[in-house]
mmCIF file of N, CA and C in Angstrom:
data_model
loop_
_atom_site.group_PDB
_atom_site.id
_atom_site.type_symbol
_atom_site.label_atom_id
_atom_site.label_comp_id
_atom_site.label_asym_id
_atom_site.label_seq_id
_atom_site.Cartn_x
_atom_site.Cartn_y
_atom_site.Cartn_z
ATOM 1 N N MET A 1 0.874 -1.212 -0.020
ATOM 2 C CA MET A 1 -0.027 0.009 0.005
ATOM 3 C C MET A 1 0.875 1.201 0.021
ATOM 4 N N GLN A 2 0.604 2.188 -0.801
ATOM 5 C CA GLN A 2 1.313 3.436 -0.875
ATOM 6 C C GLN A 2 0.476 4.600 -0.357
ATOM 7 N N MET A 3 0.958 5.288 0.556
ATOM 8 C CA MET A 3 0.263 6.405 1.139
ATOM 9 C C MET A 3 0.788 7.724 0.582
ATOM 10 N N HIS A 4 -0.066 8.530 -0.079
ATOM 11 C CA HIS A 4 0.389 9.771 -0.731
ATOM 12 C C HIS A 4 0.068 10.869 0.370
ATOM 13 N N THR A 5 1.165 11.467 0.670
ATOM 14 C CA THR A 5 1.038 12.721 1.609
ATOM 15 C C THR A 5 1.343 13.925 0.835
ATOM 16 N N ASP A 6 1.008 15.001 1.484
ATOM 17 C CA ASP A 6 1.400 16.236 0.830
ATOM 18 C C ASP A 6 2.684 16.820 1.359
ATOM 19 N N ASP A 7 3.611 15.938 1.703
ATOM 20 C CA ASP A 7 4.944 16.366 2.120
ATOM 21 C C ASP A 7 5.759 16.718 0.861
ATOM 22 N N GLU A 8 6.138 17.934 0.737
ATOM 23 C CA GLU A 8 6.831 18.318 -0.523
ATOM 24 C C GLU A 8 8.225 17.965 -0.573
ATOM 25 N N LEU A 9 8.810 17.345 0.460
ATOM 26 C CA LEU A 9 10.261 16.946 0.469
ATOM 27 C C LEU A 9 10.385 15.903 -0.587
ATOM 28 N N TYR A 10 9.540 14.925 -0.688
ATOM 29 C CA TYR A 10 9.675 13.808 -1.610
ATOM 30 C C TYR A 10 9.088 14.128 -2.966
ATOM 31 N N GLN A 11 8.492 15.278 -3.133
ATOM 32 C CA GLN A 11 7.943 15.573 -4.431
ATOM 33 C C GLN A 11 9.053 16.314 -5.332
ATOM 34 N N VAL A 12 10.192 16.604 -4.760
ATOM 35 C CA VAL A 12 11.295 17.177 -5.568
ATOM 36 C C VAL A 12 11.934 16.050 -6.345
ATOM 37 N N ASP A 13 12.119 16.312 -7.627
ATOM 38 C CA ASP A 13 12.704 15.328 -8.478
ATOM 39 C C ASP A 13 14.066 15.820 -8.898
ATOM 40 N N ASP A 14 15.169 14.967 -8.743
ATOM 41 C CA ASP A 14 16.480 15.303 -8.976
ATOM 42 C C ASP A 14 16.790 15.410 -10.481
ATOM 43 N N VAL A 15 16.353 16.388 -11.257
ATOM 44 C CA VAL A 15 16.616 16.437 -12.623
ATOM 45 C C VAL A 15 17.433 17.688 -12.951
ATOM 46 N N PHE A 16 18.165 17.609 -14.077
ATOM 47 C CA PHE A 16 18.902 18.775 -14.489
ATOM 48 C C PHE A 16 18.069 19.937 -15.019
ATOM 49 N N LEU A 17 18.094 21.022 -14.357
ATOM 50 C CA LEU A 17 17.324 22.175 -14.730
ATOM 51 C C LEU A 17 18.158 23.126 -15.732
ATOM 52 N N GLY A 18 19.424 23.243 -15.464
ATOM 53 C CA GLY A 18 20.308 24.005 -16.345
ATOM 54 C C GLY A 18 19.996 25.469 -16.308
ATOM 55 N N PRO A 19 20.804 26.231 -17.066
ATOM 56 C CA PRO A 19 20.621 27.647 -17.044
ATOM 57 C C PRO A 19 19.264 28.066 -17.653
ATOM 58 N N ARG A 20 18.744 29.157 -17.361
ATOM 59 C CA ARG A 20 17.443 29.644 -17.815
ATOM 60 C C ARG A 20 17.410 29.707 -19.349
ATOM 61 N N GLY A 21 16.451 28.950 -19.901
ATOM 62 C CA GLY A 21 16.265 28.939 -21.418
ATOM 63 C C GLY A 21 17.109 27.834 -21.976
ATOM 64 N N GLN A 22 18.004 27.152 -21.346
ATOM 65 C CA GLN A 22 18.870 26.075 -21.953
ATOM 66 C C GLN A 22 18.782 24.886 -21.256
ATOM 67 N N THR A 23 17.524 24.426 -20.990
ATOM 68 C CA THR A 23 17.283 23.138 -20.373
ATOM 69 C C THR A 23 17.139 22.046 -21.417
ATOM 70 N N TRP A 24 17.128 20.758 -21.018
ATOM 71 C CA TRP A 24 16.876 19.749 -21.899
ATOM 72 C C TRP A 24 15.413 19.751 -22.335
ATOM 73 N N PRO A 25 15.037 19.266 -23.478
ATOM 74 C CA PRO A 25 13.642 19.274 -23.868
ATOM 75 C C PRO A 25 12.874 18.089 -23.222
ATOM 76 N N PHE A 26 13.557 17.320 -22.447
ATOM 77 C CA PHE A 26 12.893 16.177 -21.686
ATOM 78 C C PHE A 26 13.397 16.136 -20.269
ATOM 79 N N ARG A 27 12.734 15.533 -19.367
ATOM 80 C CA ARG A 27 13.076 15.387 -17.950
ATOM 81 C C ARG A 27 13.626 13.999 -17.728
ATOM 82 N N VAL A 28 14.930 13.909 -17.167
ATOM 83 C CA VAL A 28 15.630 12.686 -16.923
ATOM 84 C C VAL A 28 16.236 12.759 -15.576
ATOM 85 N N ARG A 29 15.914 11.828 -14.709
ATOM 86 C CA ARG A 29 16.632 11.853 -13.367
ATOM 87 C C ARG A 29 17.986 11.487 -13.537
ATOM 88 N N TYR A 30 18.773 11.945 -12.566
ATOM 89 C CA TYR A 30 20.241 11.739 -12.597
ATOM 90 C C TYR A 30 20.588 10.213 -12.613
ATOM 91 N N ARG A 31 19.874 9.471 -11.807
ATOM 92 C CA ARG A 31 20.160 8.037 -11.754
ATOM 93 C C ARG A 31 19.888 7.276 -13.008
ATOM 94 N N ALA A 32 19.035 7.915 -13.837
ATOM 95 C CA ALA A 32 18.659 7.193 -15.051
ATOM 96 C C ALA A 32 19.930 7.261 -16.108
ATOM 97 N N TYR A 33 20.686 8.362 -16.019
ATOM 98 C CA TYR A 33 21.842 8.364 -16.784
ATOM 99 C C TYR A 33 22.817 7.206 -16.468
ATOM 100 N N ALA A 34 23.014 6.968 -15.188
ATOM 101 C CA ALA A 34 23.911 5.827 -14.770
ATOM 102 C C ALA A 34 23.362 4.507 -15.176
ATOM 103 N N ILE A 35 22.068 4.327 -14.875
ATOM 104 C CA ILE A 35 21.446 2.983 -15.268
ATOM 105 C C ILE A 35 21.404 2.827 -16.825
ATOM 106 N N GLY A 36 21.145 3.835 -17.562
ATOM 107 C CA GLY A 36 21.230 3.764 -19.019
ATOM 108 C C GLY A 36 22.513 3.535 -19.516
ATOM 109 N N GLY A 37 23.564 4.100 -18.913
ATOM 110 C CA GLY A 37 24.956 3.837 -19.398
ATOM 111 C C GLY A 37 25.321 2.429 -19.097
ATOM 112 N N ALA A 38 24.912 1.881 -17.976
ATOM 113 C CA ALA A 38 25.288 0.431 -17.637
ATOM 114 C C ALA A 38 24.535 -0.416 -18.584
ATOM 115 N N VAL A 39 23.308 -0.150 -18.891
ATOM 116 C CA VAL A 39 22.455 -1.093 -19.765
ATOM 117 C C VAL A 39 23.114 -0.953 -21.230
ATOM 118 N N PHE A 40 23.418 0.197 -21.657
ATOM 119 C CA PHE A 40 24.022 0.372 -23.012
ATOM 120 C C PHE A 40 25.443 -0.349 -23.086
ATOM 121 N N GLY A 41 26.236 -0.222 -22.062
ATOM 122 C CA GLY A 41 27.414 -0.969 -22.001
ATOM 123 C C GLY A 41 27.298 -2.481 -22.043
ATOM 124 N N ALA A 42 26.309 -2.952 -21.380
ATOM 125 C CA ALA A 42 26.021 -4.408 -21.373
ATOM 126 C C ALA A 42 25.449 -4.851 -22.763
ATOM 127 N N ILE A 43 24.652 -4.009 -23.427
ATOM 128 C CA ILE A 43 24.106 -4.320 -24.752
ATOM 129 C C ILE A 43 25.292 -4.370 -25.746
ATOM 130 N N ILE A 44 26.149 -3.361 -25.677
ATOM 131 C CA ILE A 44 27.322 -3.237 -26.574
ATOM 132 C C ILE A 44 28.225 -4.485 -26.409
ATOM 133 N N ALA A 45 28.469 -4.870 -25.106
ATOM 134 C CA ALA A 45 29.296 -5.964 -24.820
ATOM 135 C C ALA A 45 28.748 -7.269 -25.446
ATOM 136 N N VAL A 46 27.507 -7.439 -25.266
ATOM 137 C CA VAL A 46 26.804 -8.687 -25.873
ATOM 138 C C VAL A 46 26.909 -8.594 -27.353
ATOM 139 N N GLU A 47 26.687 -7.443 -27.984
ATOM 140 C CA GLU A 47 26.784 -7.336 -29.430
ATOM 141 C C GLU A 47 28.243 -7.686 -29.903
ATOM 142 N N MET A 48 29.174 -7.259 -29.168
ATOM 143 C CA MET A 48 30.630 -7.508 -29.542
ATOM 144 C C MET A 48 30.928 -8.983 -29.428
ATOM 145 N N TRP A 49 30.414 -9.599 -28.300
ATOM 146 C CA TRP A 49 30.682 -10.977 -28.065
ATOM 147 C C TRP A 49 30.031 -11.813 -29.096
ATOM 148 N N VAL A 50 28.820 -11.367 -29.608
ATOM 149 C CA VAL A 50 28.181 -12.179 -30.665
ATOM 150 C C VAL A 50 28.774 -11.976 -31.984
ATOM 151 N N GLY A 51 29.583 -10.828 -32.155
ATOM 152 C CA GLY A 51 30.145 -10.474 -33.431
ATOM 153 C C GLY A 51 29.372 -9.483 -34.204
ATOM 154 N N ILE A 52 28.428 -8.788 -33.603
ATOM 155 C CA ILE A 52 27.665 -7.841 -34.355
ATOM 156 C C ILE A 52 28.308 -6.430 -34.054
ATOM 157 N N VAL A 53 28.999 -5.916 -35.150
ATOM 158 C CA VAL A 53 29.729 -4.630 -34.948
ATOM 159 C C VAL A 53 29.400 -3.756 -36.131
ATOM 160 N N GLY A 54 29.104 -2.454 -35.762
ATOM 161 C CA GLY A 54 28.755 -1.536 -36.783
ATOM 162 C C GLY A 54 28.008 -0.334 -36.281
ATOM 163 N N LEU A 55 27.686 0.566 -37.098
ATOM 164 C CA LEU A 55 26.895 1.731 -36.643
ATOM 165 C C LEU A 55 25.462 1.406 -36.311
ATOM 166 N N TRP A 56 24.765 0.651 -37.162
ATOM 167 C CA TRP A 56 23.353 0.549 -36.945
ATOM 168 C C TRP A 56 23.107 -0.436 -35.714
ATOM 169 N N PRO A 57 23.892 -1.454 -35.563
ATOM 170 C CA PRO A 57 23.671 -2.201 -34.266
ATOM 171 C C PRO A 57 23.933 -1.361 -33.009
ATOM 172 N N ALA A 58 24.860 -0.426 -33.085
ATOM 173 C CA ALA A 58 25.065 0.455 -31.885
ATOM 174 C C ALA A 58 23.888 1.466 -31.769
ATOM 175 N N VAL A 59 23.363 1.840 -32.866
ATOM 176 C CA VAL A 59 22.231 2.876 -32.746
ATOM 177 C C VAL A 59 20.940 1.912 -32.214
ATOM 178 N N PHE A 60 20.663 0.858 -32.686
ATOM 179 C CA PHE A 60 19.574 0.023 -32.161
ATOM 180 C C PHE A 60 19.872 -0.387 -30.696
ATOM 181 N N GLY A 61 21.103 -0.591 -30.328
ATOM 182 C CA GLY A 61 21.447 -0.850 -28.907
ATOM 183 C C GLY A 61 21.174 0.288 -28.147
ATOM 184 N N LEU A 62 21.468 1.552 -28.640
ATOM 185 C CA LEU A 62 21.192 2.778 -27.875
ATOM 186 C C LEU A 62 19.667 2.895 -27.650
ATOM 187 N N LEU A 63 18.941 2.756 -28.652
ATOM 188 C CA LEU A 63 17.403 2.829 -28.533
ATOM 189 C C LEU A 63 16.898 1.741 -27.693
ATOM 190 N N THR A 64 17.439 0.561 -27.658
ATOM 191 C CA THR A 64 16.984 -0.457 -26.793
ATOM 192 C C THR A 64 17.306 -0.085 -25.260
ATOM 193 N N ALA A 65 18.553 0.408 -25.140
ATOM 194 C CA ALA A 65 18.906 0.845 -23.735
ATOM 195 C C ALA A 65 18.091 1.951 -23.221
ATOM 196 N N ILE A 66 17.689 2.935 -24.104
ATOM 197 C CA ILE A 66 16.750 3.946 -23.679
ATOM 198 C C ILE A 66 15.463 3.388 -23.250
ATOM 199 N N TRP A 67 14.989 2.439 -24.079
ATOM 200 C CA TRP A 67 13.696 1.867 -23.859
ATOM 201 C C TRP A 67 13.727 1.038 -22.442
ATOM 202 N N LEU A 68 14.721 0.200 -22.277
ATOM 203 C CA LEU A 68 14.892 -0.501 -21.065
ATOM 204 C C LEU A 68 15.097 0.362 -19.865
ATOM 205 N N THR A 69 15.738 1.468 -19.979
ATOM 206 C CA THR A 69 15.866 2.373 -18.912
ATOM 207 C C THR A 69 14.561 3.099 -18.480
ATOM 208 N N GLN A 70 13.849 3.483 -19.471
ATOM 209 C CA GLN A 70 12.587 4.053 -19.239
ATOM 210 C C GLN A 70 11.676 3.063 -18.463
ATOM 211 N N ARG A 71 11.644 1.753 -18.907
ATOM 212 C CA ARG A 71 10.790 0.807 -18.275
ATOM 213 C C ARG A 71 11.302 0.570 -16.795
ATOM 214 N N ALA A 72 12.600 0.610 -16.618
ATOM 215 C CA ALA A 72 13.152 0.358 -15.216
ATOM 216 C C ALA A 72 12.831 1.528 -14.357
ATOM 217 N N MET A 73 12.931 2.744 -14.931
ATOM 218 C CA MET A 73 12.721 3.987 -14.150
ATOM 219 C C MET A 73 11.264 4.145 -13.698
ATOM 220 N N ASP A 74 10.381 3.472 -14.484
ATOM 221 C CA ASP A 74 8.891 3.519 -14.162
ATOM 222 C C ASP A 74 8.704 2.889 -12.736
ATOM 223 N N HIS A 75 9.589 1.997 -12.404
ATOM 224 C CA HIS A 75 9.343 1.215 -11.196
ATOM 225 C C HIS A 75 10.293 1.713 -10.011
ATOM 226 N N VAL A 76 11.089 2.801 -10.252
ATOM 227 C CA VAL A 76 12.045 3.207 -9.296
ATOM 228 C C VAL A 76 11.703 4.653 -8.843
ATOM 229 N N ASP A 77 11.739 4.851 -7.533
ATOM 230 C CA ASP A 77 11.464 6.166 -7.021
ATOM 231 C C ASP A 77 12.229 6.277 -5.758
ATOM 232 N N HIS A 78 11.969 7.269 -4.892
ATOM 233 C CA HIS A 78 12.738 7.526 -3.598
ATOM 234 C C HIS A 78 12.443 6.433 -2.591
ATOM 235 N N GLU A 79 11.333 5.781 -2.765
ATOM 236 C CA GLU A 79 11.010 4.717 -1.776
ATOM 237 C C GLU A 79 11.495 3.324 -2.273
ATOM 238 N N ARG A 80 11.576 3.123 -3.535
ATOM 239 C CA ARG A 80 12.064 1.828 -4.082
ATOM 240 C C ARG A 80 13.230 2.091 -4.990
ATOM 241 N N THR A 81 14.446 1.687 -4.592
ATOM 242 C CA THR A 81 15.609 1.901 -5.380
ATOM 243 C C THR A 81 15.778 0.810 -6.445
ATOM 244 N N ILE A 82 16.716 1.010 -7.337
ATOM 245 C CA ILE A 82 17.009 0.087 -8.418
ATOM 246 C C ILE A 82 17.549 -1.195 -7.882
ATOM 247 N N ARG A 83 18.241 -1.074 -6.725
ATOM 248 C CA ARG A 83 18.897 -2.310 -6.078
ATOM 249 C C ARG A 83 17.774 -3.198 -5.522
ATOM 250 N N SER A 84 16.794 -2.551 -4.841
ATOM 251 C CA SER A 84 15.673 -3.312 -4.308
ATOM 252 C C SER A 84 14.788 -3.941 -5.429
ATOM 253 N N ALA A 85 14.683 -3.268 -6.532
ATOM 254 C CA ALA A 85 13.866 -3.752 -7.600
ATOM 255 C C ALA A 85 14.590 -4.915 -8.254
ATOM 256 N N ALA A 86 15.881 -4.843 -8.446
ATOM 257 C CA ALA A 86 16.680 -5.969 -8.973
ATOM 258 C C ALA A 86 16.727 -7.129 -8.067
ATOM 259 N N THR A 87 16.806 -6.878 -6.787
ATOM 260 C CA THR A 87 16.749 -7.973 -5.803
ATOM 261 C C THR A 87 15.361 -8.650 -5.722
ATOM 262 N N THR A 88 14.360 -7.877 -5.931
ATOM 263 C CA THR A 88 12.954 -8.552 -5.965
ATOM 264 C C THR A 88 12.795 -9.359 -7.170
ATOM 265 N N LEU A 89 13.342 -8.872 -8.345
ATOM 266 C CA LEU A 89 13.256 -9.661 -9.670
ATOM 267 C C LEU A 89 14.091 -10.842 -9.497
ATOM 268 N N TRP A 90 15.264 -10.831 -8.884
ATOM 269 C CA TRP A 90 16.090 -12.027 -8.724
ATOM 270 C C TRP A 90 15.392 -13.037 -7.942
ATOM 271 N N HIS A 91 14.798 -12.578 -6.796
ATOM 272 C CA HIS A 91 14.092 -13.471 -5.857
ATOM 273 C C HIS A 91 12.927 -14.117 -6.514
ATOM 274 N N GLU A 92 12.201 -13.379 -7.404
ATOM 275 C CA GLU A 92 10.982 -13.994 -8.095
ATOM 276 C C GLU A 92 11.485 -14.975 -9.078
ATOM 277 N N ILE A 93 12.644 -14.787 -9.796
ATOM 278 C CA ILE A 93 13.057 -15.653 -10.792
ATOM 279 C C ILE A 93 13.610 -16.939 -10.156
ATOM 280 N N THR A 94 14.274 -16.901 -9.013
ATOM 281 C CA THR A 94 14.890 -18.028 -8.444
ATOM 282 C C THR A 94 14.164 -18.706 -7.367
ATOM 283 N N ALA A 95 12.980 -18.238 -7.049
ATOM 284 C CA ALA A 95 12.175 -18.828 -5.931
ATOM 285 C C ALA A 95 11.786 -20.234 -6.341
ATOM 286 N N PRO A 96 11.760 -21.149 -5.320
ATOM 287 C CA PRO A 96 11.355 -22.492 -5.623
ATOM 288 C C PRO A 96 9.877 -22.623 -5.892
ATOM 289 N N ARG A 97 9.573 -23.306 -6.927
ATOM 290 C CA ARG A 97 8.160 -23.546 -7.311
ATOM 291 C C ARG A 97 7.701 -24.918 -7.046
ATOM 292 N N ARG A 98 6.472 -25.129 -6.971
ATOM 293 C CA ARG A 98 5.855 -26.424 -6.738
ATOM 294 C C ARG A 98 5.846 -27.047 -8.227
ATOM 295 N N GLY A 99 6.049 -28.310 -8.273
ATOM 296 C CA GLY A 99 6.006 -29.020 -9.480
ATOM 297 C C GLY A 99 4.650 -29.015 -10.182
ATOM 298 N N ARG A 100 4.676 -29.323 -11.476
ATOM 299 C CA ARG A 100 3.424 -29.344 -12.222
ATOM 300 C C ARG A 100 2.722 -30.671 -12.325
ATOM 301 N N SER A 101 3.250 -31.703 -11.540
ATOM 302 C CA SER A 101 2.676 -33.004 -11.665
ATOM 303 C C SER A 101 1.239 -33.180 -11.319
ATOM 304 N N GLY A 102 0.797 -32.451 -10.313
ATOM 305 C CA GLY A 102 -0.598 -32.510 -9.908
ATOM 306 C C GLY A 102 -1.409 -31.425 -10.431
ATOM 307 N N ALA A 103 -0.855 -30.697 -11.330
ATOM 308 C CA ALA A 103 -1.687 -29.551 -11.911
ATOM 309 C C ALA A 103 -2.757 -30.009 -12.928
ATOM 310 N N THR A 104 -3.893 -29.348 -12.943
ATOM 311 C CA THR A 104 -4.980 -29.652 -13.934
ATOM 312 C C THR A 104 -4.873 -28.744 -15.030
ATOM 313 N N ARG A 105 -5.214 -29.182 -16.270
ATOM 314 C CA ARG A 105 -5.266 -28.293 -17.397
ATOM 315 C C ARG A 105 -6.557 -28.333 -18.049
ATOM 316 N N ALA A 106 -6.959 -27.212 -18.436
ATOM 317 C CA ALA A 106 -8.300 -27.189 -19.146
ATOM 318 C C ALA A 106 -8.086 -27.295 -20.630
ATOM 319 N N ARG A 107 -8.875 -28.185 -21.251
ATOM 320 C CA ARG A 107 -8.880 -28.327 -22.716
ATOM 321 C C ARG A 107 -10.120 -27.659 -23.212
ATOM 322 N N MET A 108 -9.866 -26.802 -24.152
ATOM 323 C CA MET A 108 -11.125 -26.128 -24.811
ATOM 324 C C MET A 108 -11.332 -26.642 -26.164
ATOM 325 N N SER A 109 -12.544 -26.847 -26.427
ATOM 326 C CA SER A 109 -12.849 -27.283 -27.822
ATOM 327 C C SER A 109 -14.100 -26.301 -28.194
ATOM 328 N N LEU A 110 -14.564 -26.463 -29.400
ATOM 329 C CA LEU A 110 -15.584 -25.559 -29.760
ATOM 330 C C LEU A 110 -16.929 -25.948 -29.077
ATOM 331 N N THR A 111 -17.046 -27.196 -28.618
ATOM 332 C CA THR A 111 -18.336 -27.648 -28.040
ATOM 333 C C THR A 111 -18.369 -27.554 -26.530
ATOM 334 N N SER A 112 -17.207 -27.978 -25.923
ATOM 335 C CA SER A 112 -17.227 -27.944 -24.470
ATOM 336 C C SER A 112 -15.925 -27.825 -23.865
ATOM 337 N N VAL A 113 -15.802 -27.663 -22.567
ATOM 338 C CA VAL A 113 -14.512 -27.614 -21.869
ATOM 339 C C VAL A 113 -14.441 -28.860 -20.937
ATOM 340 N N ARG A 114 -13.369 -29.668 -21.094
ATOM 341 C CA ARG A 114 -13.089 -30.783 -20.309
ATOM 342 C C ARG A 114 -11.854 -30.620 -19.460
ATOM 343 N N ARG A 115 -11.926 -31.126 -18.226
ATOM 344 C CA ARG A 115 -10.743 -31.032 -17.342
ATOM 345 C C ARG A 115 -9.981 -32.345 -17.495
ATOM 346 N N THR A 116 -8.703 -32.300 -17.683
ATOM 347 C CA THR A 116 -7.908 -33.478 -17.726
ATOM 348 C C THR A 116 -6.886 -33.463 -16.588
ATOM 349 N N ARG A 117 -6.462 -34.518 -16.237
ATOM 350 C CA ARG A 117 -5.402 -34.621 -15.124
ATOM 351 C C ARG A 117 -4.143 -35.224 -15.572
#
């Protein structure tokens, strides 16, 4: 549960404002630059390892890094850091799961739905 208060301390966003009239045309938090750089470096390393070298793979890698960074920053704020989001993702991926041996599966046909075991 998230409680929204009118405390203005946490409403301040750490973005580059720059000199008057010379700001960026978009708002990017400082930590997004670091996360984006790390993601772009990882993408370029994978491209070089696979053997994909050139201008267009680097451009597509940059666009992919921007997209992934935007998706990651949607889930990161002052209450939930990128480290806690990554830890949660790791725990969800590696959590022990119950086997599927006793699971039931629904079979759908045009006439009826039958349960099989």
